[in-house]
CSV table of C-alpha atoms in Angstrom, one decimal:
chain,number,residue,atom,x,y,z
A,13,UNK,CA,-7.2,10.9,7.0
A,14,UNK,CA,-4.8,12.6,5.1
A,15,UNK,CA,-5.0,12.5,1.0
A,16,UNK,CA,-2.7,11.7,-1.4
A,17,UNK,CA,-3.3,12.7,-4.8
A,18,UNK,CA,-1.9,11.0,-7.6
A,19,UNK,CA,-2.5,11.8,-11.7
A,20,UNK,CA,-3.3,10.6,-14.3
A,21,UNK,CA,-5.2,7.5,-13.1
A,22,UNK,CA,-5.0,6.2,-16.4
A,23,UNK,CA,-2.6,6.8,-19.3
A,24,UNK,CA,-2.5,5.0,-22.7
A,25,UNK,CA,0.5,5.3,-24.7
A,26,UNK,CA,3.6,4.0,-27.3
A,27,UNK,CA,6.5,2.2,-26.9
A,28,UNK,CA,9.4,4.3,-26.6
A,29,UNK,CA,7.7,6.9,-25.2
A,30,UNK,CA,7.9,8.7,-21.9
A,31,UNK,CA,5.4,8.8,-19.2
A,32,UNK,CA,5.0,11.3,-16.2
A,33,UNK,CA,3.1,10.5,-13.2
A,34,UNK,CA,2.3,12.8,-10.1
A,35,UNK,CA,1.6,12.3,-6.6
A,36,UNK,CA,0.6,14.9,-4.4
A,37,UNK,CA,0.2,15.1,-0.7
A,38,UNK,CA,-2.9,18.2,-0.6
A,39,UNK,CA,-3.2,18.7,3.1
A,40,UNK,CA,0.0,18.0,4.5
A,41,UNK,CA,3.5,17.8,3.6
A,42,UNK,CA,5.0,14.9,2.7
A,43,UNK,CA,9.0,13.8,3.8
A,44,UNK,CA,9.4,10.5,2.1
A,45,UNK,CA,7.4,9.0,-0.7
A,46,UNK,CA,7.3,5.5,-1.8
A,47,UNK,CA,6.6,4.5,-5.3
A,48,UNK,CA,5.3,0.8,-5.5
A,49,UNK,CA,4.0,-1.2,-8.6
A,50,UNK,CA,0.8,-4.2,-8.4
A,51,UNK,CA,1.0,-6.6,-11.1
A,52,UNK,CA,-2.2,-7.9,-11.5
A,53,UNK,CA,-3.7,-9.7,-8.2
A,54,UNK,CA,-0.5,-9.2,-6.9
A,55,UNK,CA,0.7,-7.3,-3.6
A,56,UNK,CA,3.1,-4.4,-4.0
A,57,UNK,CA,6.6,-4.6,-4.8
A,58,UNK,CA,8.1,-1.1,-3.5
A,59,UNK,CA,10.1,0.5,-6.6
A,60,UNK,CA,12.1,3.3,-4.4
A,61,UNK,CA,11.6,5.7,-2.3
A,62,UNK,CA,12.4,9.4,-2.4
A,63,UNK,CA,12.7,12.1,0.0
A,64,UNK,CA,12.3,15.8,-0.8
A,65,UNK,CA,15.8,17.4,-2.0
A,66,UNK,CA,17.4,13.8,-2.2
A,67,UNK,CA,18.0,11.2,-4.6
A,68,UNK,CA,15.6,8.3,-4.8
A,69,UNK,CA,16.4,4.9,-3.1
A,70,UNK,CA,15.9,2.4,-5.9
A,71,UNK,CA,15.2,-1.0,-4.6
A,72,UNK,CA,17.2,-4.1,-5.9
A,73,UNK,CA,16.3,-5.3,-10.0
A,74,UNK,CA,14.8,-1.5,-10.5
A,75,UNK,CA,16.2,0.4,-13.2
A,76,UNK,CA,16.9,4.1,-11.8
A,77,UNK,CA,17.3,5.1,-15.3
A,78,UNK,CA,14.2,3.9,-16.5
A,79,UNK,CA,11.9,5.0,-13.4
A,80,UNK,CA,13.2,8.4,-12.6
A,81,UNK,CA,11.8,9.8,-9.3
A,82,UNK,CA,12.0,13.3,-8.3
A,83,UNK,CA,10.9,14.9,-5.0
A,84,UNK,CA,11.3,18.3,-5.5
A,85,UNK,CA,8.5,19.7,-2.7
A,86,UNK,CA,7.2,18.4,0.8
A,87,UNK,CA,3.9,17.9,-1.7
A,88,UNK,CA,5.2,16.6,-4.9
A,89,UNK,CA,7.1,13.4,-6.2
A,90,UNK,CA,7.1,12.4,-10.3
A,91,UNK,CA,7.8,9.1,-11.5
A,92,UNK,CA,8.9,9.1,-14.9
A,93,UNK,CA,9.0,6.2,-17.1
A,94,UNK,CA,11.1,6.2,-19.7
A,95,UNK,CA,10.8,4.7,-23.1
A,96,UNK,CA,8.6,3.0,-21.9
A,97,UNK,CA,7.6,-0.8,-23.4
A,98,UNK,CA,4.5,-2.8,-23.2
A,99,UNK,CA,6.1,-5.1,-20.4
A,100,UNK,CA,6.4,-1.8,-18.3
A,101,UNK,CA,2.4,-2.0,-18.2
A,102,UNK,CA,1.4,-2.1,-14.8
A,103,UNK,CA,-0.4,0.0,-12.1
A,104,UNK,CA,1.5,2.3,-10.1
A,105,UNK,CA,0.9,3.5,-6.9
A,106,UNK,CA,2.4,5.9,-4.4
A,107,UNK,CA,2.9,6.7,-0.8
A,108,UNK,CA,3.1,9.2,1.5
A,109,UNK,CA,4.1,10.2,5.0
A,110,UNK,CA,4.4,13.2,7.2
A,111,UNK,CA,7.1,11.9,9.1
A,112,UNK,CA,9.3,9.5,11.0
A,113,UNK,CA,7.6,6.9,13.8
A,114,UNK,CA,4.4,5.6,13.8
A,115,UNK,CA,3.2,7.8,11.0
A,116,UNK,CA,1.0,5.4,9.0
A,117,UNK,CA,1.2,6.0,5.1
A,118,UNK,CA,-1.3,7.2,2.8
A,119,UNK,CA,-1.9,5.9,-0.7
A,120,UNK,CA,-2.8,8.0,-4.3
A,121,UNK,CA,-5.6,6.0,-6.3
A,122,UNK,CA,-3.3,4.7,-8.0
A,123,UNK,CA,-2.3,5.2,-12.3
A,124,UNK,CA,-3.0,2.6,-15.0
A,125,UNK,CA,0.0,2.7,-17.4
A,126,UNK,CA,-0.6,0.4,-20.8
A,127,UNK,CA,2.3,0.4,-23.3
A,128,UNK,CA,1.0,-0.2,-27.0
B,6,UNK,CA,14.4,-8.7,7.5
B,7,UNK,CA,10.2,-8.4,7.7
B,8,UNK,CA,7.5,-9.9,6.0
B,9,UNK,CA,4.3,-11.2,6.2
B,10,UNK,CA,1.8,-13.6,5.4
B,11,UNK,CA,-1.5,-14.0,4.8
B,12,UNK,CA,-2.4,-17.9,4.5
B,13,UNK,CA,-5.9,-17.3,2.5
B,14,UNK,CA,-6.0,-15.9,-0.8
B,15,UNK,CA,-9.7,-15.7,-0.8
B,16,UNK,CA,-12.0,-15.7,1.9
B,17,UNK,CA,-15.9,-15.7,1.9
B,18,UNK,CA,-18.7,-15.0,3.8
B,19,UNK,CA,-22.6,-14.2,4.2
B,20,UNK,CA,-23.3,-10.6,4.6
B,21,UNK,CA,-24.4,-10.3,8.3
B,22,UNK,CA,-21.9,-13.2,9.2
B,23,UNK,CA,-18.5,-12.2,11.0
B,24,UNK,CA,-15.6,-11.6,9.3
B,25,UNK,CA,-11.7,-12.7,10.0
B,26,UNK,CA,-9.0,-12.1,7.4
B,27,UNK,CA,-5.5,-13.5,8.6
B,28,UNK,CA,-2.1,-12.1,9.1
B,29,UNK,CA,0.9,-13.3,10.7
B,30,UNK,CA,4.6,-11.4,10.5
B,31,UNK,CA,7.8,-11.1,11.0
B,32,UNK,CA,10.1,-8.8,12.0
B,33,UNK,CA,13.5,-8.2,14.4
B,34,UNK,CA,12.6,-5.2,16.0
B,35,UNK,CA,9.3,-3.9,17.4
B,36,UNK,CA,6.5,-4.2,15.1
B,37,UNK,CA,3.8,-1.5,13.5
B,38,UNK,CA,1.6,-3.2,12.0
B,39,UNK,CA,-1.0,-1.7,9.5
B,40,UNK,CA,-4.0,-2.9,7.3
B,41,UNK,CA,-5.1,-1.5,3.9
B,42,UNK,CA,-8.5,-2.4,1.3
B,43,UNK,CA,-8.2,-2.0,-1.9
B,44,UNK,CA,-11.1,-1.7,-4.3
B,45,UNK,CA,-10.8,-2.5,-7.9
B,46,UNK,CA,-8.1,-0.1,-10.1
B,47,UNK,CA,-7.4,1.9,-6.4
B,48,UNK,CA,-5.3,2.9,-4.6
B,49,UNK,CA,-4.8,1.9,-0.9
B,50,UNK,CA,-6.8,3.0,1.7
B,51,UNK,CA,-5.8,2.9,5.3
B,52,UNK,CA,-8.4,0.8,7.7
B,53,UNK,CA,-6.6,0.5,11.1
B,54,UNK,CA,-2.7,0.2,12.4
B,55,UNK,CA,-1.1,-0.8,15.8
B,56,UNK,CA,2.4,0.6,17.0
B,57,UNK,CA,1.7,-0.2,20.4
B,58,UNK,CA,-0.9,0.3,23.7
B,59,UNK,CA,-4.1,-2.0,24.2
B,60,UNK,CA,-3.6,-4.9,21.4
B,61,UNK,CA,-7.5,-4.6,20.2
B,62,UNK,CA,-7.6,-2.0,18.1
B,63,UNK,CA,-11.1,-0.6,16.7
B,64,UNK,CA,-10.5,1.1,13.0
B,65,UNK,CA,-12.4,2.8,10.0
B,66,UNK,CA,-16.0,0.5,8.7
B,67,UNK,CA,-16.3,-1.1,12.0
B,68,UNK,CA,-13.1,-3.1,11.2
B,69,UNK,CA,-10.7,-4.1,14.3
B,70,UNK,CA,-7.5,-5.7,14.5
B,71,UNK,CA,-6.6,-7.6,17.3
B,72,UNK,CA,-2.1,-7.7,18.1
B,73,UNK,CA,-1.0,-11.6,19.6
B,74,UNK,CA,2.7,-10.7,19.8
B,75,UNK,CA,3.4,-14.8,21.1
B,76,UNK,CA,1.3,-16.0,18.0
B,77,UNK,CA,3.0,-13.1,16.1
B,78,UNK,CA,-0.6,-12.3,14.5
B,79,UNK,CA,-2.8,-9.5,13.5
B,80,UNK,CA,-5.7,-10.3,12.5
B,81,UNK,CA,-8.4,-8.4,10.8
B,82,UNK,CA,-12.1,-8.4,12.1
B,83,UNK,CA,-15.5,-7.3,11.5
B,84,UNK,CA,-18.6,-8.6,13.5
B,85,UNK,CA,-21.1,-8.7,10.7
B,86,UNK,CA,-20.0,-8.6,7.5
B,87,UNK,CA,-21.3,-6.3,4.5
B,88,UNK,CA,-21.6,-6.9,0.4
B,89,UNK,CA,-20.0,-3.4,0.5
B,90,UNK,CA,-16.8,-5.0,2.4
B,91,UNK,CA,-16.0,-7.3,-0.7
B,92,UNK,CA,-12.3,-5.9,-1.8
B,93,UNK,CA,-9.0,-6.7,-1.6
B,94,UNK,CA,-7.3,-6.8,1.8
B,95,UNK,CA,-3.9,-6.3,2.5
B,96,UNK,CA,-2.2,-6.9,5.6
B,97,UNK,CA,1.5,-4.4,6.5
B,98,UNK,CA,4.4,-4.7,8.9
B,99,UNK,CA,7.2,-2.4,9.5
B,100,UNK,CA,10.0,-2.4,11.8
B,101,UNK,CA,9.7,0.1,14.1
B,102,UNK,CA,13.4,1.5,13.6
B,103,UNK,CA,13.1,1.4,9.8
B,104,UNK,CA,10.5,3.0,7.1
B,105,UNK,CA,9.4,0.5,4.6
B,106,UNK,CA,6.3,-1.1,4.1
B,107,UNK,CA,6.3,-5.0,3.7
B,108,UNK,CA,3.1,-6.3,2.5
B,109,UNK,CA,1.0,-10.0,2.5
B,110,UNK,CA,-0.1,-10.8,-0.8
B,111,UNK,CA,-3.4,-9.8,-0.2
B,112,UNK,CA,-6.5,-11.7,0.7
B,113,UNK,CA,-9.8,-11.4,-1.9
B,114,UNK,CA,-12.9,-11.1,0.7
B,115,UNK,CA,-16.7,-11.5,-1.0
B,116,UNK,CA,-19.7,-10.9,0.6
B,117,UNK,CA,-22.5,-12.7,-0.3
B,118,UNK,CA,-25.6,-11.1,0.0
């Protein structure tokens, strides 16, 4: 199947600061991404969903100012999140597709984010 | 709207034994229907999906799904079960006209050996 790539798997850092994490689609290119956070044994609640060389949808309760997406490539979307707290602590995962229909999506390892 | 549900939040089983993990959704349009494992601080990885054609369908680890559309269920399968299988299971519907992802709340298989 296809691979997603998504970095770091884990970061550690302090309140109030800011926090980048990539995802990558290596072998093929990607139109929409989905960004989804898993509290823990939870299911995933989908945070937006971006497509390259648009804004991001934001679903309902999720702070687009806090969790910037950008989709600048067919192989690239960042979530950013922005002084960040320890209740912002989660794991974050994203998605990828090649395209509309019955294009399954594929899935980054997902990134540990702890707030201290 | 779509969802779905998966009625066990845990199911076990003796390695070698068969295996069922439950879904059941809903949706207004024509379903795809997809399931995921997910091993400990993982991502998602894809085991099977149906969109439409014979309603058994065979996926990755010997896993098969098998589409009821009047019992509106899709359950997850595997003949003989393996320690190795023990994860987290999710279970995924989306209408076919639309592009989000609605997942179960996941269903926590152990194998014993």
């Amino acid at each position: 199947g296809a691979v997603v790539s998504q970095h770091p798997s884990r970061v550690i850092c302090k309140s109030g600061t800011s926090v980048k994490i990539e995802c990558r689609s290596l072998d093929f290119q990607a139109t929409t991404m989905f960004w989804y956070r898993q509290f823990p044994k939870q299911s995933l609640m989908l945070m937006a969903t971006s497509n390259e060389g648009s804004k991001a949808t934001y679903e309902q309760g999720v702070e687009k100012d806090k969790f910037l997406i950008n989709h600048a490539s067919l192989t690239l979307s960042t979530l950013t999140v922005t002084s960040a707290h320890p209740e912002d602590s989660s794991f974050y995962i994203c998605s990828a597709r090649a395209g509309q229909g019955d294009f399954e999506a594929f899935f980054g390892q997902g990134t540990r984010l702890t707030v201290v | 709207a779509q969802s779905v549900a998966q009625p066990e939040d845990q199911v076990n089983v003796a390695e070698g034994n068969p295996l069922t993990v439950k879904c059941t959704y809903s949706v207004s349009g024509n379903p795809y229907l997809f399931w995921y494992v997910q091993y400990p601080n993982r991502g998602l990885q894809f085991l099977l999906k149906y969109i439409t054609g014979d309603n058994l369908v065979k996926g990755s680890y010997g896993f098969e799904a098998e589409f009821n559309k009047s019992q509106t269920s899709f359950h997850l399968k595997k003949p003989s079960a393996l320690v190795s299988d023990s994860a987290l299971y999710f279970c995924a519907v989306r209408d076919g006209g639309d592009y989000k992802l609605s997942f179960g709340a996941g269903t926590t298989v152990t194998v014993r050996a």
